[in-house]
PDB file of C-alpha atoms in Angstrom:
ATOM      1  CA  MET A   1       4.263 -54.775 -32.948  1.00 52.00           C
ATOM      2  CA  THR A   2       0.702 -54.890 -33.768  1.00 53.00           C
ATOM      3  CA  PRO A   3      -1.975 -52.178 -32.765  1.00 56.00           C
ATOM      4  CA  PRO A   4      -4.244 -53.188 -30.036  1.00 55.00           C
ATOM      5  CA  THR A   5      -8.015 -54.285 -31.126  1.00 56.00           C
ATOM      6  CA  ALA A   6     -10.900 -52.939 -30.142  1.00 56.00           C
ATOM      7  CA  ALA A   7     -11.744 -55.770 -27.762  1.00 54.00           C
ATOM      8  CA  GLY A   8      -8.326 -55.565 -26.471  1.00 57.00           C
ATOM      9  CA  VAL A   9      -8.589 -51.774 -25.463  1.00 60.00           C
ATOM     10  CA  SER A  10     -11.900 -52.506 -23.858  1.00 66.00           C
ATOM     11  CA  GLN A  11     -11.087 -55.163 -21.822  1.00 73.00           C
ATOM     12  CA  PRO A  12      -9.037 -53.404 -19.227  1.00 71.00           C
ATOM     13  CA  ARG A  13     -11.618 -50.529 -19.010  1.00 73.00           C
ATOM     14  CA  SER A  14     -14.255 -53.107 -18.023  1.00 73.00           C
ATOM     15  CA  ALA A  15     -12.106 -54.661 -15.552  1.00 71.00           C
ATOM     16  CA  ILE A  16     -11.283 -50.948 -14.134  1.00 73.00           C
ATOM     17  CA  ARG A  17     -14.812 -50.346 -13.776  1.00 74.00           C
ATOM     18  CA  ARG A  18     -15.660 -53.607 -12.136  1.00 71.00           C
ATOM     19  CA  LEU A  19     -13.208 -53.114  -9.316  1.00 67.00           C
ATOM     20  CA  THR A  20     -14.333 -49.411  -8.785  1.00 69.00           C
ATOM     21  CA  ALA A  21     -17.871 -50.226  -8.738  1.00 67.00           C
ATOM     22  CA  ALA A  22     -18.083 -53.417  -6.919  1.00 55.00           C
ATOM     23  CA  PRO A  23     -17.012 -53.827  -3.096  1.00 57.00           C
ATOM     24  CA  SER A  24     -13.862 -55.519  -2.589  1.00 54.00           C
ATOM     25  CA  GLY A  25     -14.047 -58.901  -1.401  1.00 55.00           C
ATOM     26  CA  ASN A  26     -13.362 -58.058   2.220  1.00 57.00           C
ATOM     27  CA  GLY A  27     -16.794 -56.442   2.792  1.00 55.00           C
ATOM     28  CA  SER A  28     -15.744 -53.062   2.804  1.00 57.00           C
ATOM     29  CA  ARG A  29     -17.156 -50.223   0.614  1.00 58.00           C
ATOM     30  CA  PRO A  30     -15.253 -47.776  -1.595  1.00 56.00           C
ATOM     31  CA  SER A  31     -14.402 -44.934   1.147  1.00 59.00           C
ATOM     32  CA  ARG A  32     -16.202 -41.442   0.939  1.00 66.00           C
ATOM     33  CA  ARG A  33     -14.381 -38.506   2.376  1.00 68.00           C
ATOM     34  CA  ALA A  34     -16.211 -36.864   5.150  1.00 64.00           C
ATOM     35  CA  PRO A  35     -16.627 -33.162   4.452  1.00 69.00           C
ATOM     36  CA  GLU A  36     -14.043 -30.931   6.495  1.00 72.00           C
ATOM     37  CA  ARG A  37     -15.552 -29.398   9.244  1.00 73.00           C
ATOM     38  CA  SER A  38     -14.220 -25.976  10.622  1.00 68.00           C
ATOM     39  CA  PRO A  39     -12.833 -25.889  14.235  1.00 66.00           C
ATOM     40  CA  PRO A  40     -14.994 -24.361  16.665  1.00 68.00           C
ATOM     41  CA  PRO A  41     -14.457 -20.455  17.467  1.00 66.00           C
ATOM     42  CA  ARG A  42     -11.736 -19.968  20.270  1.00 66.00           C
ATOM     43  CA  ARG A  43     -13.111 -18.233  23.138  1.00 66.00           C
ATOM     44  CA  ASP A  44     -10.078 -16.095  23.659  1.00 71.00           C
ATOM     45  CA  GLY A  45     -10.719 -13.994  20.728  1.00 66.00           C
ATOM     46  CA  ARG A  46      -7.960 -15.631  18.445  1.00 71.00           C
ATOM     47  CA  ASP A  47      -9.923 -16.778  15.720  1.00 71.00           C
ATOM     48  CA  PRO A  48      -8.564 -16.447  12.063  1.00 75.00           C
ATOM     49  CA  LEU A  49      -9.516 -13.278  10.158  1.00 73.00           C
ATOM     50  CA  PRO A  50      -9.359 -12.475   6.344  1.00 81.00           C
ATOM     51  CA  LEU A  51      -6.374 -10.184   6.026  1.00 81.00           C
ATOM     52  CA  GLY A  52      -8.513  -7.082   5.005  1.00 80.00           C
ATOM     53  CA  ALA A  53     -10.267  -7.420   8.551  1.00 78.00           C
ATOM     54  CA  ALA A  54      -6.981  -7.988  10.482  1.00 78.00           C
ATOM     55  CA  VAL A  55      -5.267  -5.041   9.034  1.00 76.00           C
ATOM     56  CA  SER A  56      -8.756  -2.773   9.597  1.00 75.00           C
ATOM     57  CA  ARG A  57      -8.803  -4.235  13.230  1.00 78.00           C
ATOM     58  CA  LEU A  58      -4.955  -3.118  13.920  1.00 74.00           C
ATOM     59  CA  ILE A  59      -5.717   0.182  12.597  1.00 71.00           C
ATOM     60  CA  ALA A  60      -8.489   0.930  14.595  1.00 74.00           C
ATOM     61  CA  GLU A  61      -6.699  -0.513  17.823  1.00 76.00           C
ATOM     62  CA  ARG A  62      -3.805   1.478  17.142  1.00 72.00           C
ATOM     63  CA  GLY A  63      -5.460   4.815  16.289  1.00 69.00           C
ATOM     64  CA  TRP A  64      -3.999   4.989  12.677  1.00 68.00           C
ATOM     65  CA  GLU A  65      -7.237   5.763  10.914  1.00 67.00           C
ATOM     66  CA  THR A  66      -6.434   9.551   9.912  1.00 64.00           C
ATOM     67  CA  PRO A  67      -2.562   8.505   9.303  1.00 66.00           C
ATOM     68  CA  ALA A  68      -3.866   5.656   7.245  1.00 64.00           C
ATOM     69  CA  ALA A  69      -6.306   7.897   5.544  1.00 64.00           C
ATOM     70  CA  VAL A  70      -3.552  10.398   4.804  1.00 66.00           C
ATOM     71  CA  GLY A  71      -1.293   7.686   3.344  1.00 66.00           C
ATOM     72  CA  GLY A  72      -4.457   6.821   0.912  1.00 69.00           C
ATOM     73  CA  VAL A  73      -4.300  10.087  -0.504  1.00 73.00           C
ATOM     74  CA  MET A  74      -0.820  10.471  -0.969  1.00 73.00           C
ATOM     75  CA  GLY A  75      -1.307   7.220  -2.977  1.00 77.00           C
ATOM     76  CA  ARG A  76      -4.263   8.939  -5.227  1.00 80.00           C
ATOM     77  CA  TRP A  77      -2.452  12.347  -5.543  1.00 82.00           C
ATOM     78  CA  PRO A  78      -2.736  12.118  -9.153  1.00 86.00           C
ATOM     79  CA  GLN A  79      -6.592  11.425  -8.881  1.00 84.00           C
ATOM     80  CA  LEU A  80      -7.014  14.419  -6.353  1.00 81.00           C
ATOM     81  CA  VAL A  81      -4.872  17.447  -8.051  1.00 82.00           C
ATOM     82  CA  GLY A  82      -4.778  16.231 -11.816  1.00 86.00           C
ATOM     83  CA  PRO A  83      -2.019  14.406 -13.508  1.00 89.00           C
ATOM     84  CA  GLN A  84      -0.269  17.980 -14.737  1.00 90.00           C
ATOM     85  CA  VAL A  85      -0.191  19.390 -11.224  1.00 88.00           C
ATOM     86  CA  ALA A  86       0.874  15.610  -9.979  1.00 89.00           C
ATOM     87  CA  GLN A  87       3.752  15.617 -12.391  1.00 92.00           C
ATOM     88  CA  HIS A  88       5.525  18.366 -10.805  1.00 92.00           C
ATOM     89  CA  CYS A  89       4.365  18.423  -7.100  1.00 91.00           C
ATOM     90  CA  GLU A  90       4.188  15.736  -4.696  1.00 90.00           C
ATOM     91  CA  PRO A  91       3.168  15.111  -1.026  1.00 89.00           C
ATOM     92  CA  GLN A  92       6.139  14.618   1.224  1.00 88.00           C
ATOM     93  CA  HIS A  93       4.723  14.749   4.421  1.00 84.00           C
ATOM     94  CA  TYR A  94       1.909  14.797   6.904  1.00 82.00           C
ATOM     95  CA  ASP A  95       2.143  16.315  10.401  1.00 84.00           C
ATOM     96  CA  GLU A  96      -0.896  14.582  12.435  1.00 79.00           C
ATOM     97  CA  GLU A  97      -0.399  16.830  15.350  1.00 83.00           C
ATOM     98  CA  GLU A  98      -0.753  20.123  13.124  1.00 87.00           C
ATOM     99  CA  ARG A  99      -2.784  18.664  10.554  1.00 84.00           C
ATOM    100  CA  THR A 100      -0.582  19.983   7.651  1.00 89.00           C
ATOM    101  CA  LEU A 101       0.608  18.569   4.729  1.00 87.00           C
ATOM    102  CA  LEU A 102       3.920  19.416   3.119  1.00 91.00           C
ATOM    103  CA  VAL A 103       4.007  19.374  -0.736  1.00 92.00           C
ATOM    104  CA  ARG A 104       7.231  19.984  -2.464  1.00 93.00           C
ATOM    105  CA  CYS A 105       7.007  21.246  -6.150  1.00 93.00           C
ATOM    106  CA  ASP A 106       9.901  20.787  -8.719  1.00 92.00           C
ATOM    107  CA  SER A 107       9.800  24.905  -9.706  1.00 91.00           C
ATOM    108  CA  THR A 108       8.961  28.158  -8.030  1.00 91.00           C
ATOM    109  CA  ALA A 109       6.345  28.627 -10.585  1.00 92.00           C
ATOM    110  CA  TRP A 110       4.547  25.238  -9.810  1.00 92.00           C
ATOM    111  CA  ALA A 111       5.019  26.305  -6.122  1.00 93.00           C
ATOM    112  CA  THR A 112       3.047  29.513  -6.634  1.00 93.00           C
ATOM    113  CA  GLN A 113       0.525  27.831  -8.299  1.00 92.00           C
ATOM    114  CA  LEU A 114      -0.291  25.264  -6.084  1.00 92.00           C
ATOM    115  CA  ARG A 115      -0.284  28.263  -3.136  1.00 93.00           C
ATOM    116  CA  LEU A 116      -3.235  29.423  -5.106  1.00 93.00           C
ATOM    117  CA  LEU A 117      -5.078  26.388  -5.315  1.00 90.00           C
ATOM    118  CA  ALA A 118      -4.223  25.109  -1.686  1.00 91.00           C
ATOM    119  CA  PRO A 119      -7.777  26.213  -0.175  1.00 92.00           C
ATOM    120  CA  ARG A 120      -9.638  24.319  -2.900  1.00 91.00           C
ATOM    121  CA  LEU A 121      -7.345  21.242  -2.324  1.00 89.00           C
ATOM    122  CA  VAL A 122      -7.686  21.749   1.345  1.00 89.00           C
ATOM    123  CA  ALA A 123     -11.494  21.283   0.769  1.00 90.00           C
ATOM    124  CA  ARG A 124     -11.267  18.580  -1.370  1.00 86.00           C
ATOM    125  CA  LEU A 125      -9.049  16.575   0.865  1.00 83.00           C
ATOM    126  CA  ASN A 126     -11.371  17.149   3.869  1.00 84.00           C
ATOM    127  CA  GLU A 127     -14.496  16.066   1.947  1.00 84.00           C
ATOM    128  CA  ASP A 128     -12.523  12.834   1.026  1.00 78.00           C
ATOM    129  CA  LEU A 129     -10.826  12.452   4.721  1.00 75.00           C
ATOM    130  CA  GLY A 130     -13.127  14.144   7.043  1.00 75.00           C
ATOM    131  CA  HIS A 131     -13.636  17.484   8.253  1.00 79.00           C
ATOM    132  CA  GLY A 132     -10.552  19.056   9.887  1.00 78.00           C
ATOM    133  CA  THR A 133      -8.365  16.302   8.524  1.00 78.00           C
ATOM    134  CA  VAL A 134      -5.824  19.037   6.806  1.00 83.00           C
ATOM    135  CA  LYS A 135      -5.840  22.391   8.028  1.00 88.00           C
ATOM    136  CA  VAL A 136      -2.992  23.921   5.926  1.00 91.00           C
ATOM    137  CA  ILE A 137      -1.218  22.753   2.943  1.00 90.00           C
ATOM    138  CA  LYS A 138       2.775  23.767   3.134  1.00 93.00           C
ATOM    139  CA  VAL A 139       4.055  24.373  -0.232  1.00 93.00           C
ATOM    140  CA  ARG A 140       7.949  23.965  -0.795  1.00 92.00           C
ATOM    141  CA  GLY A 141       9.742  24.701  -3.957  1.00 89.00           C
ATOM    142  CA  PRO A 142      12.848  23.081  -5.023  1.00 88.00           C
ATOM    143  CA  GLU A 143      15.675  22.632  -2.743  1.00 83.00           C
ATOM    144  CA  ALA A 144      19.086  24.576  -3.599  1.00 76.00           C
ATOM    145  CA  PRO A 145      21.868  22.158  -4.242  1.00 73.00           C
ATOM    146  CA  ARG A 146      23.879  21.789  -1.370  1.00 69.00           C
ATOM    147  CA  ARG A 147      27.216  23.871  -1.893  1.00 66.00           C
ATOM    148  CA  GLY A 148      30.230  21.637  -2.767  1.00 64.00           C
ATOM    149  CA  TYR A 149      33.474  22.811  -2.439  1.00 63.00           C
ATOM    150  CA  GLY A 150      36.497  22.733  -5.200  1.00 64.00           C
ATOM    151  CA  PRO A 151      38.529  20.643  -6.177  1.00 69.00           C
ATOM    152  CA  LEU A 152      41.420  22.859  -5.037  1.00 69.00           C
ATOM    153  CA  ARG A 153      40.949  22.850  -1.432  1.00 67.00           C
ATOM    154  CA  ALA A 154      43.391  22.338   1.332  1.00 69.00           C
ATOM    155  CA  PRO A 155      42.756  19.439   3.355  1.00 72.00           C
ATOM    156  CA  GLY A 156      41.983  20.468   6.877  1.00 72.00           C
ATOM    157  CA  SER A 157      40.995  24.094   5.806  1.00 69.00           C
ATOM    158  CA  ARG A 158      37.759  25.711   7.052  1.00 67.00           C
ATOM    159  CA  GLY A 159      37.410  28.138   4.095  1.00 63.00           C
ATOM    160  CA  PRO A 160      38.442  31.550   3.521  1.00 63.00           C
ATOM    161  CA  GLY A 161      38.471  32.601   7.194  1.00 58.00           C
ATOM    162  CA  ASP A 162      41.064  30.431   8.441  1.00 54.00           C
ATOM    163  CA  THR A 163      43.538  32.644   5.813  1.00 56.00           C
ATOM    164  CA  TYR A 164      42.916  35.895   7.284  1.00 56.00           C
ATOM    165  CA  GLY A 165      42.383  35.281  10.628  1.00 48.00           C
TER     166      GLY A 165
END
């Protein structure tokens, strides 16, 4: 097979240029696409919205501003209290009616430390969320493990009380 010559390569290119540049034999021009137009706005308020605007509108309509803001604080907990405290204490629940934030710590020492920091933390949270959003921080220590029964338990027994009485 012989390699194509320079003249052999340029002939197809020139033919393509002629076909695309010249109007076809039927008198029509090469078509240009018309710019797409957006549909007119709907009058019933169902216009498409960007996702962020739709979520903000839903939060405002449902009255979820405060819980959403507190949820954002729970996500930013390490930035608010510092990485060392965040490693040992985590927010568990926000009660909107009582405006309390429940925080669980992994040791009693950290629970005591957070109780001492609670007034400053309440002020910082209210500064970030708005005045009066959090009134009290309830600090809980680690939960005691549930008492499990031993392997030598008689089926159907209710503990030592059924032996003596």
